[in-house]
CSV table of C-alpha atoms in Angstrom, one decimal:
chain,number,residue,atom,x,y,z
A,1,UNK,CA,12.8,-9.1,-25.6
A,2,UNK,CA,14.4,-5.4,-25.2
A,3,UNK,CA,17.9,-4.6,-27.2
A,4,UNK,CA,20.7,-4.0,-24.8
A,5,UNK,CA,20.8,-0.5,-23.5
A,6,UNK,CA,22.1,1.9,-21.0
A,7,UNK,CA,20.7,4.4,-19.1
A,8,UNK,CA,22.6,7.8,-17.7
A,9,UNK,CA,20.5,8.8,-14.4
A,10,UNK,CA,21.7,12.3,-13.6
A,11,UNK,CA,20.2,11.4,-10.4
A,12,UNK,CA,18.9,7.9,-8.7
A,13,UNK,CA,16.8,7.4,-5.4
A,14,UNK,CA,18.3,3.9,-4.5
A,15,UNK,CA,16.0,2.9,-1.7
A,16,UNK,CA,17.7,5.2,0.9
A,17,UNK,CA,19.6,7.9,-0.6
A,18,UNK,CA,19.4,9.7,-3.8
A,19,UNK,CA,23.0,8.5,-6.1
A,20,UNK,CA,24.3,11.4,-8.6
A,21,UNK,CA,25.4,10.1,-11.8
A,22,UNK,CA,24.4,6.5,-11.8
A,23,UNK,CA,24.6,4.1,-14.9
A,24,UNK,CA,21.9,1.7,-15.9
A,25,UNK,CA,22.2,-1.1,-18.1
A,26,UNK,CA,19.4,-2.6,-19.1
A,27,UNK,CA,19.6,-6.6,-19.9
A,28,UNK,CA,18.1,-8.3,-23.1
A,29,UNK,CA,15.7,-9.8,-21.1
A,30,UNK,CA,14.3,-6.2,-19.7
A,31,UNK,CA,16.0,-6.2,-16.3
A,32,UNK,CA,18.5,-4.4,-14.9
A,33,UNK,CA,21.7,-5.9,-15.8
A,34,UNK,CA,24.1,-3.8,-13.8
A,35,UNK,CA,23.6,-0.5,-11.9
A,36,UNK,CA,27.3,1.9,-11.6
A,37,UNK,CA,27.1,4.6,-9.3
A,38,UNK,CA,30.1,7.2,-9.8
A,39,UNK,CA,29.4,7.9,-13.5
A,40,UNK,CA,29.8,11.7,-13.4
A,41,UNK,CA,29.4,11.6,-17.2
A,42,UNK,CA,27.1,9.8,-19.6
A,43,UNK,CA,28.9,6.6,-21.0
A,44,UNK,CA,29.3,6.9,-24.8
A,45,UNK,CA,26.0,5.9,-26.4
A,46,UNK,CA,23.4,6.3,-23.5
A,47,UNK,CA,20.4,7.8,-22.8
A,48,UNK,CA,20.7,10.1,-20.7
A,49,UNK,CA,17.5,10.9,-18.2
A,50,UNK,CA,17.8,14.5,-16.6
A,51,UNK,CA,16.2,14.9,-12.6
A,52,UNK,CA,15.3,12.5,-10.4
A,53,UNK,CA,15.3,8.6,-11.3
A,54,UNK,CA,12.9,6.7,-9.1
A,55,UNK,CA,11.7,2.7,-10.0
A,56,UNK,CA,8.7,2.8,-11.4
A,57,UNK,CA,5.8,3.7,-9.2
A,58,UNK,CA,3.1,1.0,-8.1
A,59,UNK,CA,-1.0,1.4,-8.2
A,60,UNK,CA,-2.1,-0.8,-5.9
A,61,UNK,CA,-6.0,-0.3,-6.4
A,62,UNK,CA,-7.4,0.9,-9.3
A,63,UNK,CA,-10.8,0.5,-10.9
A,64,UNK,CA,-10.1,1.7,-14.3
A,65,UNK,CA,-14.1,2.3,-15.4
A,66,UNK,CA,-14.0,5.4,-12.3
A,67,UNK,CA,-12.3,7.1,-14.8
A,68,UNK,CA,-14.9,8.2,-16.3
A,69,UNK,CA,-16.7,9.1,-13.2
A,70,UNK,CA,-14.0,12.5,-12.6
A,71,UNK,CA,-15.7,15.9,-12.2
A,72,UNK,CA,-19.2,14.3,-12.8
A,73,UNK,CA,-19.9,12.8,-9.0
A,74,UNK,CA,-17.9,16.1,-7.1
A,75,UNK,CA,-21.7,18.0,-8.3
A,76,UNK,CA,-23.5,18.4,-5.3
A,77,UNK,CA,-23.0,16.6,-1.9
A,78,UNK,CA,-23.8,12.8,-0.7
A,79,UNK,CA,-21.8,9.9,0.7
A,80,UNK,CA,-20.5,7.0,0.0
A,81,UNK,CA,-23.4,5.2,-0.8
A,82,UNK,CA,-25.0,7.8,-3.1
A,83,UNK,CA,-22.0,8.3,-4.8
A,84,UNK,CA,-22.2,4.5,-5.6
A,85,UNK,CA,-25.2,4.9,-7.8
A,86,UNK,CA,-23.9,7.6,-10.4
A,87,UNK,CA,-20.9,4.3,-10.6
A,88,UNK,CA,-23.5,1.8,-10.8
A,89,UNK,CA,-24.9,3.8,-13.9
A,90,UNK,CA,-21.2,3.9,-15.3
A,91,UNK,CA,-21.0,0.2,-14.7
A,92,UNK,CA,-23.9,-0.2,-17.0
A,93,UNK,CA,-23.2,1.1,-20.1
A,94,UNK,CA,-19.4,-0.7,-20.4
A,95,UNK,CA,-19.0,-2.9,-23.2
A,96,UNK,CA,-15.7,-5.1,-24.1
A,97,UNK,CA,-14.7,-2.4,-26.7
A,98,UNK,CA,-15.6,0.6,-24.7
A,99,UNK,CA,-13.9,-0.7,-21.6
A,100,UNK,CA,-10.7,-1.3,-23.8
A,101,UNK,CA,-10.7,2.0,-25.4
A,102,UNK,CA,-11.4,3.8,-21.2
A,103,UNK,CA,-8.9,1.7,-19.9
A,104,UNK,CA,-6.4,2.4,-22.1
A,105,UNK,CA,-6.8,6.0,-22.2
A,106,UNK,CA,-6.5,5.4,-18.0
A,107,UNK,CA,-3.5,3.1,-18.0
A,108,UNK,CA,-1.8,5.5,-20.5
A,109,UNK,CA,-2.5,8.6,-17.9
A,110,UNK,CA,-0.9,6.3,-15.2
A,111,UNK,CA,2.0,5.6,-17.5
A,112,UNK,CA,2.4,9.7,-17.4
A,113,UNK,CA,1.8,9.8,-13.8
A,114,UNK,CA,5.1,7.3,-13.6
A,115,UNK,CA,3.1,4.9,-12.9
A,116,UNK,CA,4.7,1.3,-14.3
A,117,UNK,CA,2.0,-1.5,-12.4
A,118,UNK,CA,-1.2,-1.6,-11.9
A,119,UNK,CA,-3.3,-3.5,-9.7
A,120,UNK,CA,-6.6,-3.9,-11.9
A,121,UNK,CA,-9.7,-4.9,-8.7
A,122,UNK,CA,-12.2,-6.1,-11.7
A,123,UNK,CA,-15.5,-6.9,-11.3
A,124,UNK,CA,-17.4,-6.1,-14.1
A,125,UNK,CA,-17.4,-9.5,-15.8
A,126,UNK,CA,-20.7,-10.4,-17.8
A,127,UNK,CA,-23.3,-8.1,-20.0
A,128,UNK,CA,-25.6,-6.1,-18.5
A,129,UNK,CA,-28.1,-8.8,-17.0
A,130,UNK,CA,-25.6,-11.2,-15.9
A,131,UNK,CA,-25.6,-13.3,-19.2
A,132,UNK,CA,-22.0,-14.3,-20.2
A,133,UNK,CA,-20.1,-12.8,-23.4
A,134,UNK,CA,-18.7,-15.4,-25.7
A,135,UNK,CA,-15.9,-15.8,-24.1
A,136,UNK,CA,-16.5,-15.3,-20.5
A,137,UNK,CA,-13.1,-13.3,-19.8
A,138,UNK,CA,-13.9,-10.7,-22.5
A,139,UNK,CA,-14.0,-7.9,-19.9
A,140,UNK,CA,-10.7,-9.0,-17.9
A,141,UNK,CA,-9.3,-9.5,-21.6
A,142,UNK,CA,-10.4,-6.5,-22.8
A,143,UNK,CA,-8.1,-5.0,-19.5
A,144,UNK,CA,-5.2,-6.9,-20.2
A,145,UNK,CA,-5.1,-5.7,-23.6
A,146,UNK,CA,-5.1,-1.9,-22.5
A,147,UNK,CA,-2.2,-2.5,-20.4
A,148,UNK,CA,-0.2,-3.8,-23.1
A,149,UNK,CA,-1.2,-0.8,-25.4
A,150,UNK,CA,-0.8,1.6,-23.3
A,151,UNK,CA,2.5,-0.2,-22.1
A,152,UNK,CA,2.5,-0.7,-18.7
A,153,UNK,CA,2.0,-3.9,-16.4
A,154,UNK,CA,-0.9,-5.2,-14.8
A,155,UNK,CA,-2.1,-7.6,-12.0
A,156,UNK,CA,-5.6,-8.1,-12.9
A,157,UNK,CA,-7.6,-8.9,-9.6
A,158,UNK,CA,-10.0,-11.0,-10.6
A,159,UNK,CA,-12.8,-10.2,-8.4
A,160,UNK,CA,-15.8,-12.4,-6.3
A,161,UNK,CA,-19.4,-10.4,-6.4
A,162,UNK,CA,-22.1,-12.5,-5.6
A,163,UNK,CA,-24.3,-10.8,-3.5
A,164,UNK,CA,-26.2,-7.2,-2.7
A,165,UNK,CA,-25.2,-7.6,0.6
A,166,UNK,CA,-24.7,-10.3,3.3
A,167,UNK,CA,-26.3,-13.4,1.3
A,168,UNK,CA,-28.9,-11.2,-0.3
A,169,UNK,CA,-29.3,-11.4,-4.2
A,170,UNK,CA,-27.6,-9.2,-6.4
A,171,UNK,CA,-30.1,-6.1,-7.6
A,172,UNK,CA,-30.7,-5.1,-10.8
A,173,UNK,CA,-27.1,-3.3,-11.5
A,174,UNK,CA,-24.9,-5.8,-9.9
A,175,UNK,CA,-26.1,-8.8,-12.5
A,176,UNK,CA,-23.1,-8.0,-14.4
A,177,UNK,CA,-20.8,-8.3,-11.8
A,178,UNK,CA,-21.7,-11.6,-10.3
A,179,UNK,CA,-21.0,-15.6,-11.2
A,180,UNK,CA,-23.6,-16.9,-9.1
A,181,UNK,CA,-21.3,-18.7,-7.0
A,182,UNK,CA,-17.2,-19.2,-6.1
A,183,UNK,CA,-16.9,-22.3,-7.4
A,184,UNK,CA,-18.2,-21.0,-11.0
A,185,UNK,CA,-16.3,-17.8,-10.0
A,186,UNK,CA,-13.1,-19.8,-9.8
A,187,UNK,CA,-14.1,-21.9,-13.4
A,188,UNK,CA,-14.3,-18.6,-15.3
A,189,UNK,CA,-11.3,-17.1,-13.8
A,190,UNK,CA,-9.3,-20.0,-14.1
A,191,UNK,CA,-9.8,-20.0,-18.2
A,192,UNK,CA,-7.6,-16.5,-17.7
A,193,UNK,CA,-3.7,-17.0,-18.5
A,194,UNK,CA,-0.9,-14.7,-17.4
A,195,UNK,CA,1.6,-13.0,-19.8
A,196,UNK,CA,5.0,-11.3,-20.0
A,197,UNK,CA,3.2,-7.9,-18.6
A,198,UNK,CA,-0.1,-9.6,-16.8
A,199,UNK,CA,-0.6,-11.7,-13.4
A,200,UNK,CA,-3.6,-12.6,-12.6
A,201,UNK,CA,-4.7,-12.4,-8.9
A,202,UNK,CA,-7.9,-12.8,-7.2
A,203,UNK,CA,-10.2,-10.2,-4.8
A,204,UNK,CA,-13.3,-10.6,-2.5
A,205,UNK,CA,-15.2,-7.3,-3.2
A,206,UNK,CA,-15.7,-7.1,0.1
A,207,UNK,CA,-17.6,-9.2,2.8
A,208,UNK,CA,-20.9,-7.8,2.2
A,209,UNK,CA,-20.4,-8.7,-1.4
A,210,UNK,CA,-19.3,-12.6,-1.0
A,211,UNK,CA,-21.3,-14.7,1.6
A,212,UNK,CA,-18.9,-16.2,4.4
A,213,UNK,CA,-19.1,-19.3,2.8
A,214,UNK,CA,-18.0,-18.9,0.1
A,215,UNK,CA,-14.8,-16.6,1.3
A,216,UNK,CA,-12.9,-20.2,1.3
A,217,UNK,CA,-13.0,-20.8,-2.0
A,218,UNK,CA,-12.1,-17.9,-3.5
A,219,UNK,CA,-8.9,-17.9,-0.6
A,220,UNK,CA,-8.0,-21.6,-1.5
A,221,UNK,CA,-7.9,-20.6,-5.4
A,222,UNK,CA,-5.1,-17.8,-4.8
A,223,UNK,CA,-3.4,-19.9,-2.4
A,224,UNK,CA,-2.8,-22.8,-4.8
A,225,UNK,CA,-1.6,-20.2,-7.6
A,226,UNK,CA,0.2,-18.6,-4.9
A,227,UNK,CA,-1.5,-15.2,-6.3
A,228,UNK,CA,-2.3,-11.8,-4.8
A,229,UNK,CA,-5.5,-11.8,-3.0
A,230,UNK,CA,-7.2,-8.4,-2.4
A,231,UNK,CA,-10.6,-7.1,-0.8
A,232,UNK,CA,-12.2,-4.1,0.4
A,233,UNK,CA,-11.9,-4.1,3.7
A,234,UNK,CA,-13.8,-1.9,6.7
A,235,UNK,CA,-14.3,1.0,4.4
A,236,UNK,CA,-17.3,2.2,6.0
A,237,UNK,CA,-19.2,1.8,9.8
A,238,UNK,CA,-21.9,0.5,7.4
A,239,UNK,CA,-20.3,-2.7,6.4
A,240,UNK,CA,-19.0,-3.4,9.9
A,241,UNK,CA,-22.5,-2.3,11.8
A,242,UNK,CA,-23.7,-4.9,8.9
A,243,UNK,CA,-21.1,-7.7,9.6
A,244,UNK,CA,-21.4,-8.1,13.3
A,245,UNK,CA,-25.4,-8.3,12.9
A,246,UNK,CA,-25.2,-11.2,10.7
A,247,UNK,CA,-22.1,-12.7,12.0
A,248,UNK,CA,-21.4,-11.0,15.3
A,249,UNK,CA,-17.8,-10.2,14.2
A,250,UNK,CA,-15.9,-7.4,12.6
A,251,UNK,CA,-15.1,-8.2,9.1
A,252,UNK,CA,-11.2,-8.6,9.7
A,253,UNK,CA,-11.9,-11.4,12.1
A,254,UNK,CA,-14.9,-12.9,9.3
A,255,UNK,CA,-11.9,-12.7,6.6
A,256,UNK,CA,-9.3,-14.3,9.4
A,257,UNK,CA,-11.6,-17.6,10.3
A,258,UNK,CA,-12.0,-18.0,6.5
A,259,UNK,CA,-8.3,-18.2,5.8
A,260,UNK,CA,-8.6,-15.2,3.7
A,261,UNK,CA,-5.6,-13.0,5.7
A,262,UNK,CA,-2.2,-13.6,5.0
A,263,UNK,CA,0.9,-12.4,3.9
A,264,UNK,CA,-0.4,-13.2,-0.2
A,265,UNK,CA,-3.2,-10.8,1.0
A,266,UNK,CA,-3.9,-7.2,0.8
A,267,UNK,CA,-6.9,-5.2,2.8
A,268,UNK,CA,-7.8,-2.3,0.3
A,269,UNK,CA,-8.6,0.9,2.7
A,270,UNK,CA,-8.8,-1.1,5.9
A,271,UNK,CA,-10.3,2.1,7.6
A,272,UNK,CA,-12.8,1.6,10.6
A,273,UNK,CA,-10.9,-1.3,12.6
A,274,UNK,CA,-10.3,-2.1,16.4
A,275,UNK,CA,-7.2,-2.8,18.3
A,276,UNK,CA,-8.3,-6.4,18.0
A,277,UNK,CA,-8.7,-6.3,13.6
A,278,UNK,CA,-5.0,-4.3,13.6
A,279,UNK,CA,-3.7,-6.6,15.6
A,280,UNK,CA,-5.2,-9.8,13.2
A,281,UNK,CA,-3.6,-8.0,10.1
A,282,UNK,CA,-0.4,-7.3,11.4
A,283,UNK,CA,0.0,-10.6,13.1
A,284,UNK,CA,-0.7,-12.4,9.3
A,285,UNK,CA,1.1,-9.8,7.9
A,286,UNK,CA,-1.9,-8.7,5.9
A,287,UNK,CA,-0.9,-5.7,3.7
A,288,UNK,CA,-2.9,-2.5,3.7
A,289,UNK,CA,-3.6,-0.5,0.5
A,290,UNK,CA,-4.6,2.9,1.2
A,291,UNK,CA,-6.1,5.1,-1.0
A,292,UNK,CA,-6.2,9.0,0.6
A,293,UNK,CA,-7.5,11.1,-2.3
A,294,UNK,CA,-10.5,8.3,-2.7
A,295,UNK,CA,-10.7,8.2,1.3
A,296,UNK,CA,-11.4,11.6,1.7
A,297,UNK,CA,-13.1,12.3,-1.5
A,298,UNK,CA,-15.8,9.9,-0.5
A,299,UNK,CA,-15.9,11.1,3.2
A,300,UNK,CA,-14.5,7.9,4.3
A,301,UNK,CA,-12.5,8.7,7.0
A,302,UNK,CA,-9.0,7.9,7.6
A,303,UNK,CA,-7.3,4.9,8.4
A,304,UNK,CA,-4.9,3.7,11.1
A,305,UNK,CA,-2.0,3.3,8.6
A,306,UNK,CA,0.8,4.1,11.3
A,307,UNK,CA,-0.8,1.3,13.6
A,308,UNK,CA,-0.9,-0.9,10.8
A,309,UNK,CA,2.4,-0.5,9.6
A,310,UNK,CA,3.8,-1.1,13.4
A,311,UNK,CA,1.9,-4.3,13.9
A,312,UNK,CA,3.6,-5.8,10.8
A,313,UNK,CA,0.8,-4.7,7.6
A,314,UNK,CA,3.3,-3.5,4.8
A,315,UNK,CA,1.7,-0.2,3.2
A,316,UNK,CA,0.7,0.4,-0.5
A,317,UNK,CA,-1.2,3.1,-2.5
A,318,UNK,CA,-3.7,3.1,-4.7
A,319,UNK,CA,-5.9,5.7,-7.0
A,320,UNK,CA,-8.6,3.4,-6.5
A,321,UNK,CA,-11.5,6.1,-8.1
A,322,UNK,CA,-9.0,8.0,-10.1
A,323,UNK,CA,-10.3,11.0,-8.6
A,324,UNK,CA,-6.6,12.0,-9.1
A,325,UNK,CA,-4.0,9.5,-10.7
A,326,UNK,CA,-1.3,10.9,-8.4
A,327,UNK,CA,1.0,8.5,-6.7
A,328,UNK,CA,3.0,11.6,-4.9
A,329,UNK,CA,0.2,12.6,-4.0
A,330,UNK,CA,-1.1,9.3,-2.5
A,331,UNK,CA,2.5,9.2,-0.5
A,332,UNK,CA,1.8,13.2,0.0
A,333,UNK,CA,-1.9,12.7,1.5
A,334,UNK,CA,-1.2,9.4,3.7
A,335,UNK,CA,1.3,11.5,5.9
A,336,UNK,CA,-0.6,14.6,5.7
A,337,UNK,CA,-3.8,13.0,6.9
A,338,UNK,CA,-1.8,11.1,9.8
A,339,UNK,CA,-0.3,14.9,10.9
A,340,UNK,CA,-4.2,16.7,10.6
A,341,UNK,CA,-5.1,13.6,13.3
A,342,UNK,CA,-2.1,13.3,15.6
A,343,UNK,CA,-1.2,16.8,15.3
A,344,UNK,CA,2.4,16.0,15.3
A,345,UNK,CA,4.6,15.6,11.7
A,346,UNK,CA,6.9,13.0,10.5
A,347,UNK,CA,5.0,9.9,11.0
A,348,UNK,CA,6.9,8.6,7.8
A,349,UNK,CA,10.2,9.5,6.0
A,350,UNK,CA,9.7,10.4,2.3
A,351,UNK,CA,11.8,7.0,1.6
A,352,UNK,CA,9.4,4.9,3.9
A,353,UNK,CA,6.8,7.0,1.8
A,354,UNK,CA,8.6,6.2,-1.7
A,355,UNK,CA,9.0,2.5,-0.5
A,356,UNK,CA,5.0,2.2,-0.3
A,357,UNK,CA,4.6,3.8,-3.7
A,358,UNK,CA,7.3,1.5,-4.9
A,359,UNK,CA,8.9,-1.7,-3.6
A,360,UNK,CA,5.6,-2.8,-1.2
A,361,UNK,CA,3.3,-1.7,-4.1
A,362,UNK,CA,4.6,-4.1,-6.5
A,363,UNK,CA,4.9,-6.9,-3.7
A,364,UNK,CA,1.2,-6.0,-3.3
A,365,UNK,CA,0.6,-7.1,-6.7
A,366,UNK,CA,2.5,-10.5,-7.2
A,367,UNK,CA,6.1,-8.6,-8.4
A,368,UNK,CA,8.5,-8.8,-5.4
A,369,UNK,CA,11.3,-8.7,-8.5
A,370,UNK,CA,9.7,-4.9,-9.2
A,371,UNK,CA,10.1,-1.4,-7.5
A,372,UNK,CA,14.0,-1.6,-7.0
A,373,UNK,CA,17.0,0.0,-8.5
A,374,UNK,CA,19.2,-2.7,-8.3
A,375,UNK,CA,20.7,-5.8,-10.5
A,376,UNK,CA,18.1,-8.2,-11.2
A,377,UNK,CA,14.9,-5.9,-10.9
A,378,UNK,CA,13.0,-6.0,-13.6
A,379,UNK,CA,13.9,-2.2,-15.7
A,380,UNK,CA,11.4,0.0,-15.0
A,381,UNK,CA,11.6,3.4,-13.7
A,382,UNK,CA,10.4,6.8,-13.9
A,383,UNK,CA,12.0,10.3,-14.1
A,384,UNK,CA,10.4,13.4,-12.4
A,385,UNK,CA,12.1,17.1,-13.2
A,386,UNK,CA,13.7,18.6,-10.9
A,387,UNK,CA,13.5,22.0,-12.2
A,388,UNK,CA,9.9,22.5,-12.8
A,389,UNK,CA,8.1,25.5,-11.3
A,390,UNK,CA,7.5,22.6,-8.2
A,391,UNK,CA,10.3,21.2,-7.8
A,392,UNK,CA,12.9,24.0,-8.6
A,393,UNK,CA,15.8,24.9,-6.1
A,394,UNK,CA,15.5,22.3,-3.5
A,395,UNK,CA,19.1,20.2,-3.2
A,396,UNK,CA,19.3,17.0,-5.5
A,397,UNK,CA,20.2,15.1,-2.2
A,398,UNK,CA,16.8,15.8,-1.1
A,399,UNK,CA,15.2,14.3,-4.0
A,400,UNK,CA,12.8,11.7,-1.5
A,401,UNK,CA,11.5,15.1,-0.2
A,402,UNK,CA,11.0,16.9,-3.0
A,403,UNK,CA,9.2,14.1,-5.0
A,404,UNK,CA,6.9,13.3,-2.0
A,405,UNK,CA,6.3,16.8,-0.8
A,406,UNK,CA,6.4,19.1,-3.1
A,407,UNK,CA,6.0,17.2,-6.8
A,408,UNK,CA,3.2,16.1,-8.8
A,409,UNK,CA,2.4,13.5,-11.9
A,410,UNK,CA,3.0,16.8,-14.0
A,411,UNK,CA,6.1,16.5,-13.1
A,412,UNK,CA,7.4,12.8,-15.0
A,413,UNK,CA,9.4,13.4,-17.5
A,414,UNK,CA,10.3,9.8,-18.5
A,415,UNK,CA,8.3,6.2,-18.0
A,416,UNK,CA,10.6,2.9,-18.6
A,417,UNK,CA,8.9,-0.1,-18.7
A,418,UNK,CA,10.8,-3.6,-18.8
A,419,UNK,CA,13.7,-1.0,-20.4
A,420,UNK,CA,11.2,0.4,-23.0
A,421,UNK,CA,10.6,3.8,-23.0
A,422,UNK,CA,6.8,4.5,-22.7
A,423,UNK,CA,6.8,8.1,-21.9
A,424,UNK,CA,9.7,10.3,-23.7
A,425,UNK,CA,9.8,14.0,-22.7
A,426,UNK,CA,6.3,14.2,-21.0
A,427,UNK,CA,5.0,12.4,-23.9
A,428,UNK,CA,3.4,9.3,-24.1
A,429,UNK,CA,5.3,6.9,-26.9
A,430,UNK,CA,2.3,4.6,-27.6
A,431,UNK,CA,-0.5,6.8,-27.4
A,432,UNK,CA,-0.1,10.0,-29.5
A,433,UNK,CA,-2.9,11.9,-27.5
A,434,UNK,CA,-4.0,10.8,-24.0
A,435,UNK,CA,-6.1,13.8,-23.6
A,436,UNK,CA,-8.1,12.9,-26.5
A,437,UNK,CA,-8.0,9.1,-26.0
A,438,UNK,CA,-9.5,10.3,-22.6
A,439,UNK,CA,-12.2,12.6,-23.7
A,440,UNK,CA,-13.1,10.3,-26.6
A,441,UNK,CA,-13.9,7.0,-24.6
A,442,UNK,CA,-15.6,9.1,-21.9
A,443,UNK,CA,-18.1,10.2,-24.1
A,444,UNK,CA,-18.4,7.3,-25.6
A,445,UNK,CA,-20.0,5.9,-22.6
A,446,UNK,CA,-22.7,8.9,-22.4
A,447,UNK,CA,-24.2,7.4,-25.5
């Protein structure tokens, strides 16, 4: 439970224009109990939050174990699938307590990044070898536990591995990552129980990764939980060249006769599709989670996310790799690549932009009560300066702009969380030194 408290926002983005002076009062139960616009002065007793008040910020795809991976795989040159063995190595040497100690170090970066929700696509499950731990969960656990110390939320997306690629047996480094099958996928997962800050959601790695017949049962498991169901989707030619020789059908329509789309569902990248796969996501209202920096980092391409959106897929974002943990800069990069194709500007307003990042990001992960300023919405926000060396001089009215186009995660000054303040003054309240906590559980997994 949170105390009763109010919040002074010298400045609000309400969902379509940014509110000077706005009063928050946060309820005992760590939602918003009452939002009063007009407040040209702070009300006796509140906190007052200088800049630019946004709701907290959603990352809809991360895999928190790439953390470690930063700098290292940028050595040299490669693709996708040679950049997949230096995260295969990473993979291997994660334990419970070293996965803990990286993923709260991540999840606390995110929580300086503004970042209030994360969407956790988990697949590293068993020990190296495949054997079980103890418990079975201890690697989703061990997640779920870093969230809560580093004091944001998570949607852990429990995720289906079962196979090296299209009903061929996991190799050597992908033991860990697979139950055998989806019916003893779905046993173990089921032992995992939600909390106050955790859902738990399901994911198909991908459809090279779970045979098609066994897509079913990981979709019939989320749909009787009614939980958020995520998988890779078309992120290279590869996978589709791949797909239509064992199936004779683009992934998007494998995932559609499986009852895997839907509007529970989200396609993570979703980049190489036809008219025909745009048409089967928007017409389920599939969401897309797009991931630039990881995109184009990895020499994916870039996705149709304007044709998406217009056949009915509602956008998120994602850090996915963690390449950057940069939210603006997702928003920043989706519009940016869109202008380098088209050649034209303003294929999204920096509130349609802000509305991914936010509102459709925590949808994406099972929270439709999240990513609002309004009565009701659960009280977490973030505050970005607007006088930084970024940031400094544009009007306060423009604040959509400024945070989309011009600012960075450097720039949050304040993290709420369920009315808690995690990040104070550019300082994280739960974890004294995130730099350290960083550097310290990165090395831990050199050995």
């Amino acid at each position: 439970m949170t105390a009763h408290k109010t919040y002074w926002l010298e400045h609000a983005w309400l969902g379509t224009h940014v509110e000077p002076g706005v009063a928050l009062e946060v309820a005992a139960d760590g939602r918003i109990g009452a939002l009063r616009t007009g407040a040209d002065a702070p009300p006796p007793g509140a906190e007052v939050l200088r800049g630019l008040t946004l709701p907290g910020l959603a990352n809809a795809h991360s895999h928190a174990f790439h953390r470690a991976l930063r700098s290292t795989v940028q050595v040299g040159s490669g693709t996708f699938w040679t950049w997949r063995d230096f995260m295969y190595k990473a993979a291997q040497s994660l334990t419970p307590d070293t996965y803990f100690a990286l993923a709260r170090a991540a999840y606390a970066e995110m929580a300086l990044a503004g970042i209030t929700d994360v969407g956790e696509f988990h697949y590293v499950h068993h020990a190296p070898g495949g054997a079980s731990y103890a418990d079975p969960n201890a690697m989703g656990e061990a997640l779920i536990e870093a969230a809560a110390a580093a004091g944001i939320r998570i949607t852990l997306l429990d995720t289906a591995y079962l196979s090296a690629g299209f009903g061929r047996a996991p190799e050597a480094h992908q033991l860990r990552f697979s139950d055998g099958t989806a019916e003893a996928w779905a046993e173990r997962v089921s032992a995992l129980r939600p909390r106050e800050h955790a859902l738990i959601g399901a994911a198909v790695h991908s459809v090279r990764a779970v045979p098609a017949d066994q897509l079913a049962t990981v979709a019939r498991w989320a749909a009787e939980r009614q939980a958020p169901l995520h998988v890779h989707l078309s992120e290279q030619t590869a996978e589709n060249d791949a797909c239509q020789a064992a199936h004779g059908c683009t992934p998007t329509r494998l995932l559609a006769d499986h009852g895997v789309l839907g509007p529970r569902t989200t396609g993570v990248h979703s980049t190489h599709l036809t008219d025909q796969d745009i048409a089967l996501l928007g017409d389920t209202t599939t969401g897309t989670c797009m991931c630039p920096t990881t995109e184009r980092d990895l020499a994916d391409g870039i996705g149709p996310a304007v044709r998406l959106q217009q056949a009915g897929s509602p956008l998120s974002l994602g850090s996915d790799s963690h390449a950057v943990i940069d939210l603006f800069e997702e928003a920043r990069a989706m519009e940016l690549n869109e202008r380098l194709r088209s050649r034209t500007r303003g294929h999204w307003t920096a509130n349609a932009l802000l509305t991914a990042a936010t509102e459709d990001g925590h949808a994406a992960l099972g929270r439709p009560d999240a990513g609002r300023l309004e009565a009701g919405a659960l009280a977490d926000f973030t505050t970005i300066a607007l006088d930084s060396v970024r940031t400094a001089g544009a009007l306060p009215r423009l604040g959509a702009e400024t945070a989309v186009f011009a600012a960075s995660a450097a720039d949050v000054r304040h993290t709420v969380v369920g009315g808690r303040h995690i990040v104070r003054d550019g300082a994280h309240t739960l974890v004294g030194d995130v730099p350290s906590a960083l550097a310290e559980s990165i090395a831990a997994l050199r050995g």
